[in-house]
Amino acid sequence: MLKRNKPYTLFIYIVGTVAILSSLFSCHENVVFSHYHGVEVDGWDKTTHVEFNISPIPETGKYQESVGIRINSHYPFLSLNLIIEQTVYPSRTVLIDTIDCQLIDKDGRKLGKGQSLWQLDFPVKNINLQEGDSVNINIRHNMRRDILRGVSDIGFKLERK
């Protein structure tokens, strides 16, 4: 049986505790919402939107919105054009944004992180929300092809500034 001395055991305990606590209190404390939805394997139909519903916001303030995109090697274009429609409740304020997301460079290299699936994040806008506001988000592609292959997931993140 391997016998360890007490200072070594105490050192391992302290390192483990610090690692656990730092992961609990990391830089994600300002993230209010972050979620991905998968897109149909056969392709993302132009008439199909990806929907996200954000529960009532706990605190009034400025928030940064961003879209996450995961693509595979079947994605045929250099960029992806998205239409993002949002409705803020209870005011029923409608916000519509179009963003162009550069996914692949001119030499055909994927710009995101990954090996067989690449992930990229793109800022949408800063938005002021009031305590109790909820947001419904619908995202659809605005590409020439009706059925878009190679997009595996679309995500949305809301982070307090």
PDB file of N, CA, C and O in Angstrom, residues 11-58:
ATOM      1  N   PHE A  11      -1.849  19.426   0.414  1.00  0.00           N
ATOM      2  CA  PHE A  11      -1.623  20.163  -0.830  1.00  0.00           C
ATOM      3  C   PHE A  11      -2.654  19.754  -1.890  1.00  0.00           C
ATOM      4  O   PHE A  11      -3.243  20.604  -2.553  1.00  0.00           O
ATOM      5  N   ILE A  12      -2.878  18.469  -2.077  1.00  0.00           N
ATOM      6  CA  ILE A  12      -3.850  17.973  -3.055  1.00  0.00           C
ATOM      7  C   ILE A  12      -5.251  18.465  -2.692  1.00  0.00           C
ATOM      8  O   ILE A  12      -6.024  18.892  -3.558  1.00  0.00           O
ATOM      9  N   TYR A  13      -5.603  18.447  -1.427  1.00  0.00           N
ATOM     10  CA  TYR A  13      -6.916  18.914  -0.971  1.00  0.00           C
ATOM     11  C   TYR A  13      -7.098  20.400  -1.292  1.00  0.00           C
ATOM     12  O   TYR A  13      -8.137  20.821  -1.803  1.00  0.00           O
ATOM     13  N   ILE A  14      -6.080  21.215  -1.018  1.00  0.00           N
ATOM     14  CA  ILE A  14      -6.173  22.658  -1.260  1.00  0.00           C
ATOM     15  C   ILE A  14      -6.283  22.941  -2.758  1.00  0.00           C
ATOM     16  O   ILE A  14      -7.109  23.742  -3.189  1.00  0.00           O
ATOM     17  N   VAL A  15      -5.468  22.282  -3.580  1.00  0.00           N
ATOM     18  CA  VAL A  15      -5.516  22.487  -5.024  1.00  0.00           C
ATOM     19  C   VAL A  15      -6.893  22.088  -5.570  1.00  0.00           C
ATOM     20  O   VAL A  15      -7.483  22.790  -6.396  1.00  0.00           O
ATOM     21  N   GLY A  16      -7.414  20.972  -5.118  1.00  0.00           N
ATOM     22  CA  GLY A  16      -8.740  20.521  -5.563  1.00  0.00           C
ATOM     23  C   GLY A  16      -9.831  21.498  -5.175  1.00  0.00           C
ATOM     24  O   GLY A  16     -10.721  21.811  -5.975  1.00  0.00           O
ATOM     25  N   THR A  17      -9.780  22.002  -3.947  1.00  0.00           N
ATOM     26  CA  THR A  17     -10.781  22.967  -3.472  1.00  0.00           C
ATOM     27  C   THR A  17     -10.721  24.263  -4.279  1.00  0.00           C
ATOM     28  O   THR A  17     -11.750  24.801  -4.685  1.00  0.00           O
ATOM     29  N   VAL A  18      -9.518  24.761  -4.530  1.00  0.00           N
ATOM     30  CA  VAL A  18      -9.363  25.996  -5.317  1.00  0.00           C
ATOM     31  C   VAL A  18      -9.895  25.785  -6.736  1.00  0.00           C
ATOM     32  O   VAL A  18     -10.584  26.649  -7.290  1.00  0.00           O
ATOM     33  N   ALA A  19      -9.615  24.640  -7.335  1.00  0.00           N
ATOM     34  CA  ALA A  19     -10.099  24.365  -8.693  1.00  0.00           C
ATOM     35  C   ALA A  19     -11.621  24.335  -8.745  1.00  0.00           C
ATOM     36  O   ALA A  19     -12.236  24.895  -9.656  1.00  0.00           O
ATOM     37  N   ILE A  20     -12.240  23.697  -7.779  1.00  0.00           N
ATOM     38  CA  ILE A  20     -13.706  23.630  -7.744  1.00  0.00           C
ATOM     39  C   ILE A  20     -14.304  25.012  -7.529  1.00  0.00           C
ATOM     40  O   ILE A  20     -15.242  25.409  -8.222  1.00  0.00           O
ATOM     41  N   LEU A  21     -13.783  25.772  -6.591  1.00  0.00           N
ATOM     42  CA  LEU A  21     -14.324  27.105  -6.320  1.00  0.00           C
ATOM     43  C   LEU A  21     -14.125  28.053  -7.501  1.00  0.00           C
ATOM     44  O   LEU A  21     -15.018  28.835  -7.823  1.00  0.00           O
ATOM     45  N   SER A  22     -12.970  27.981  -8.155  1.00  0.00           N
ATOM     46  CA  SER A  22     -12.758  28.882  -9.299  1.00  0.00           C
ATOM     47  C   SER A  22     -13.672  28.536 -10.457  1.00  0.00           C
ATOM     48  O   SER A  22     -14.110  29.413 -11.189  1.00  0.00           O
ATOM     49  N   SER A  23     -14.014  27.264 -10.630  1.00  0.00           N
ATOM     50  CA  SER A  23     -14.948  26.916 -11.700  1.00  0.00           C
ATOM     51  C   SER A  23     -16.362  27.378 -11.377  1.00  0.00           C
ATOM     52  O   SER A  23     -17.129  27.727 -12.257  1.00  0.00           O
ATOM     53  N   LEU A  24     -16.716  27.397 -10.101  1.00  0.00           N
ATOM     54  CA  LEU A  24     -18.045  27.862  -9.708  1.00  0.00           C
ATOM     55  C   LEU A  24     -18.194  29.367  -9.849  1.00  0.00           C
ATOM     56  O   LEU A  24     -19.266  29.865 -10.170  1.00  0.00           O
ATOM     57  N   PHE A  25     -17.129  30.107  -9.609  1.00  0.00           N
ATOM     58  CA  PHE A  25     -17.187  31.564  -9.634  1.00  0.00           C
ATOM     59  C   PHE A  25     -16.385  32.139 -10.794  1.00  0.00           C
ATOM     60  O   PHE A  25     -15.772  33.178 -10.684  1.00  0.00           O
ATOM     61  N   SER A  26     -16.422  31.486 -11.924  1.00  0.00           N
ATOM     62  CA  SER A  26     -15.645  31.933 -13.077  1.00  0.00           C
ATOM     63  C   SER A  26     -16.337  33.102 -13.768  1.00  0.00           C
ATOM     64  O   SER A  26     -17.344  33.626 -13.309  1.00  0.00           O
ATOM     65  N   CYS A  27     -15.832  33.447 -14.953  1.00  0.00           N
ATOM     66  CA  CYS A  27     -16.309  34.625 -15.680  1.00  0.00           C
ATOM     67  C   CYS A  27     -17.713  34.457 -16.251  1.00  0.00           C
ATOM     68  O   CYS A  27     -18.230  35.357 -16.874  1.00  0.00           O
ATOM     69  N   HIS A  28     -18.360  33.344 -16.036  1.00  0.00           N
ATOM     70  CA  HIS A  28     -19.696  33.112 -16.573  1.00  0.00           C
ATOM     71  C   HIS A  28     -20.799  33.649 -15.663  1.00  0.00           C
ATOM     72  O   HIS A  28     -21.966  33.447 -15.940  1.00  0.00           O
ATOM     73  N   GLU A  29     -20.443  34.360 -14.618  1.00  0.00           N
ATOM     74  CA  GLU A  29     -21.458  34.832 -13.686  1.00  0.00           C
ATOM     75  C   GLU A  29     -22.383  35.882 -14.293  1.00  0.00           C
ATOM     76  O   GLU A  29     -23.485  36.075 -13.815  1.00  0.00           O
ATOM     77  N   ASN A  30     -21.968  36.550 -15.363  1.00  0.00           N
ATOM     78  CA  ASN A  30     -22.806  37.554 -15.998  1.00  0.00           C
ATOM     79  C   ASN A  30     -23.692  36.984 -17.097  1.00  0.00           C
ATOM     80  O   ASN A  30     -24.506  37.708 -17.660  1.00  0.00           O
ATOM     81  N   VAL A  31     -23.524  35.722 -17.432  1.00  0.00           N
ATOM     82  CA  VAL A  31     -24.333  35.100 -18.479  1.00  0.00           C
ATOM     83  C   VAL A  31     -25.722  34.807 -17.911  1.00  0.00           C
ATOM     84  O   VAL A  31     -25.881  34.060 -16.959  1.00  0.00           O
ATOM     85  N   VAL A  32     -26.729  35.444 -18.510  1.00  0.00           N
ATOM     86  CA  VAL A  32     -28.111  35.285 -18.079  1.00  0.00           C
ATOM     87  C   VAL A  32     -28.770  34.125 -18.819  1.00  0.00           C
ATOM     88  O   VAL A  32     -29.589  33.400 -18.265  1.00  0.00           O
ATOM     89  N   PHE A  33     -28.375  33.943 -20.078  1.00  0.00           N
ATOM     90  CA  PHE A  33     -28.968  32.896 -20.920  1.00  0.00           C
ATOM     91  C   PHE A  33     -27.932  32.431 -21.926  1.00  0.00           C
ATOM     92  O   PHE A  33     -27.242  33.250 -22.535  1.00  0.00           O
ATOM     93  N   SER A  34     -27.816  31.127 -22.109  1.00  0.00           N
ATOM     94  CA  SER A  34     -26.940  30.563 -23.131  1.00  0.00           C
ATOM     95  C   SER A  34     -27.478  29.188 -23.483  1.00  0.00           C
ATOM     96  O   SER A  34     -27.534  28.297 -22.622  1.00  0.00           O
ATOM     97  N   HIS A  35     -27.886  29.025 -24.752  1.00  0.00           N
ATOM     98  CA  HIS A  35     -28.483  27.754 -25.156  1.00  0.00           C
ATOM     99  C   HIS A  35     -28.301  27.544 -26.650  1.00  0.00           C
ATOM    100  O   HIS A  35     -28.292  28.504 -27.418  1.00  0.00           O
ATOM    101  N   TYR A  36     -28.146  26.286 -27.054  1.00  0.00           N
ATOM    102  CA  TYR A  36     -28.050  25.908 -28.470  1.00  0.00           C
ATOM    103  C   TYR A  36     -29.214  25.002 -28.836  1.00  0.00           C
ATOM    104  O   TYR A  36     -29.678  24.218 -28.010  1.00  0.00           O
ATOM    105  N   HIS A  37     -29.666  25.118 -30.082  1.00  0.00           N
ATOM    106  CA  HIS A  37     -30.654  24.206 -30.660  1.00  0.00           C
ATOM    107  C   HIS A  37     -30.033  23.576 -31.899  1.00  0.00           C
ATOM    108  O   HIS A  37     -29.386  24.264 -32.696  1.00  0.00           O
ATOM    109  N   GLY A  38     -30.276  22.287 -32.077  1.00  0.00           N
ATOM    110  CA  GLY A  38     -29.802  21.596 -33.264  1.00  0.00           C
ATOM    111  C   GLY A  38     -30.647  21.964 -34.472  1.00  0.00           C
ATOM    112  O   GLY A  38     -31.814  22.326 -34.365  1.00  0.00           O
ATOM    113  N   VAL A  39     -30.018  21.884 -35.639  1.00  0.00           N
ATOM    114  CA  VAL A  39     -30.684  22.139 -36.911  1.00  0.00           C
ATOM    115  C   VAL A  39     -30.853  20.792 -37.610  1.00  0.00           C
ATOM    116  O   VAL A  39     -30.055  19.881 -37.415  1.00  0.00           O
ATOM    117  N   GLU A  40     -31.890  20.669 -38.421  1.00  0.00           N
ATOM    118  CA  GLU A  40     -32.168  19.410 -39.114  1.00  0.00           C
ATOM    119  C   GLU A  40     -30.926  18.885 -39.842  1.00  0.00           C
ATOM    120  O   GLU A  40     -30.228  19.652 -40.509  1.00  0.00           O
ATOM    121  N   VAL A  41     -30.677  17.603 -39.732  1.00  0.00           N
ATOM    122  CA  VAL A  41     -29.526  16.971 -40.360  1.00  0.00           C
ATOM    123  C   VAL A  41     -29.585  17.114 -41.882  1.00  0.00           C
ATOM    124  O   VAL A  41     -28.563  17.313 -42.543  1.00  0.00           O
ATOM    125  N   ASP A  42     -30.774  17.030 -42.457  1.00  0.00           N
ATOM    126  CA  ASP A  42     -30.939  17.143 -43.913  1.00  0.00           C
ATOM    127  C   ASP A  42     -30.732  18.563 -44.424  1.00  0.00           C
ATOM    128  O   ASP A  42     -30.662  18.779 -45.626  1.00  0.00           O
ATOM    129  N   GLY A  43     -30.683  19.520 -43.542  1.00  0.00           N
ATOM    130  CA  GLY A  43     -30.477  20.913 -43.938  1.00  0.00           C
ATOM    131  C   GLY A  43     -31.457  21.837 -43.244  1.00  0.00           C
ATOM    132  O   GLY A  43     -32.535  21.438 -42.825  1.00  0.00           O
ATOM    133  N   TRP A  44     -31.060  23.090 -43.124  1.00  0.00           N
ATOM    134  CA  TRP A  44     -31.860  24.105 -42.461  1.00  0.00           C
ATOM    135  C   TRP A  44     -32.706  24.795 -43.513  1.00  0.00           C
ATOM    136  O   TRP A  44     -32.198  25.506 -44.386  1.00  0.00           O
ATOM    137  N   ASP A  45     -34.016  24.586 -43.436  1.00  0.00           N
ATOM    138  CA  ASP A  45     -34.954  25.168 -44.382  1.00  0.00           C
ATOM    139  C   ASP A  45     -35.083  26.667 -44.107  1.00  0.00           C
ATOM    140  O   ASP A  45     -35.182  27.097 -42.956  1.00  0.00           O
ATOM    141  N   LYS A  46     -35.109  27.448 -45.183  1.00  0.00           N
ATOM    142  CA  LYS A  46     -35.186  28.907 -45.076  1.00  0.00           C
ATOM    143  C   LYS A  46     -36.443  29.376 -44.337  1.00  0.00           C
ATOM    144  O   LYS A  46     -36.448  30.440 -43.726  1.00  0.00           O
ATOM    145  N   THR A  47     -37.514  28.586 -44.378  1.00  0.00           N
ATOM    146  CA  THR A  47     -38.769  28.975 -43.730  1.00  0.00           C
ATOM    147  C   THR A  47     -38.836  28.535 -42.265  1.00  0.00           C
ATOM    148  O   THR A  47     -39.776  28.880 -41.564  1.00  0.00           O
ATOM    149  N   THR A  48     -37.832  27.784 -41.812  1.00  0.00           N
ATOM    150  CA  THR A  48     -37.805  27.295 -40.429  1.00  0.00           C
ATOM    151  C   THR A  48     -36.933  28.206 -39.570  1.00  0.00           C
ATOM    152  O   THR A  48     -35.793  28.495 -39.927  1.00  0.00           O
ATOM    153  N   HIS A  49     -37.473  28.646 -38.461  1.00  0.00           N
ATOM    154  CA  HIS A  49     -36.679  29.483 -37.556  1.00  0.00           C
ATOM    155  C   HIS A  49     -36.283  28.664 -36.325  1.00  0.00           C
ATOM    156  O   HIS A  49     -36.931  27.692 -35.978  1.00  0.00           O
ATOM    157  N   VAL A  50     -35.194  29.092 -35.711  1.00  0.00           N
ATOM    158  CA  VAL A  50     -34.735  28.520 -34.446  1.00  0.00           C
ATOM    159  C   VAL A  50     -35.205  29.482 -33.365  1.00  0.00           C
ATOM    160  O   VAL A  50     -34.929  30.683 -33.431  1.00  0.00           O
ATOM    161  N   GLU A  51     -35.919  28.962 -32.383  1.00  0.00           N
ATOM    162  CA  GLU A  51     -36.559  29.820 -31.376  1.00  0.00           C
ATOM    163  C   GLU A  51     -35.920  29.655 -30.004  1.00  0.00           C
ATOM    164  O   GLU A  51     -35.606  28.545 -29.573  1.00  0.00           O
ATOM    165  N   PHE A  52     -35.747  30.791 -29.323  1.00  0.00           N
ATOM    166  CA  PHE A  52     -35.239  30.831 -27.965  1.00  0.00           C
ATOM    167  C   PHE A  52     -36.186  31.690 -27.137  1.00  0.00           C
ATOM    168  O   PHE A  52     -36.668  32.719 -27.622  1.00  0.00           O
ATOM    169  N   ASN A  53     -36.439  31.280 -25.903  1.00  0.00           N
ATOM    170  CA  ASN A  53     -37.275  32.056 -24.987  1.00  0.00           C
ATOM    171  C   ASN A  53     -36.488  32.319 -23.713  1.00  0.00           C
ATOM    172  O   ASN A  53     -36.097  31.378 -23.020  1.00  0.00           O
ATOM    173  N   ILE A  54     -36.270  33.597 -23.437  1.00  0.00           N
ATOM    174  CA  ILE A  54     -35.527  33.990 -22.242  1.00  0.00           C
ATOM    175  C   ILE A  54     -36.522  34.378 -21.165  1.00  0.00           C
ATOM    176  O   ILE A  54     -37.385  35.234 -21.371  1.00  0.00           O
ATOM    177  N   SER A  55     -36.408  33.736 -20.019  1.00  0.00           N
ATOM    178  CA  SER A  55     -37.282  33.997 -18.870  1.00  0.00           C
ATOM    179  C   SER A  55     -37.104  35.430 -18.381  1.00  0.00           C
ATOM    180  O   SER A  55     -36.123  36.093 -18.730  1.00  0.00           O
ATOM    181  N   PRO A  56     -38.022  35.904 -17.545  1.00  0.00           N
ATOM    182  CA  PRO A  56     -37.914  37.282 -17.041  1.00  0.00           C
ATOM    183  C   PRO A  56     -36.528  37.594 -16.468  1.00  0.00           C
ATOM    184  O   PRO A  56     -35.954  36.807 -15.718  1.00  0.00           O
ATOM    185  N   ILE A  57     -36.023  38.746 -16.880  1.00  0.00           N
ATOM    186  CA  ILE A  57     -34.695  39.215 -16.488  1.00  0.00           C
ATOM    187  C   ILE A  57     -34.739  39.646 -15.014  1.00  0.00           C
ATOM    188  O   ILE A  57     -35.626  40.397 -14.617  1.00  0.00           O
ATOM    189  N   PRO A  58     -33.768  39.206 -14.210  1.00  0.00           N
ATOM    190  CA  PRO A  58     -33.801  39.542 -12.781  1.00  0.00           C
ATOM    191  C   PRO A  58     -33.369  40.962 -12.446  1.00  0.00           C
ATOM    192  O   PRO A  58     -33.665  41.460 -11.368  1.00  0.00           O
TER     193      PRO A  58
END
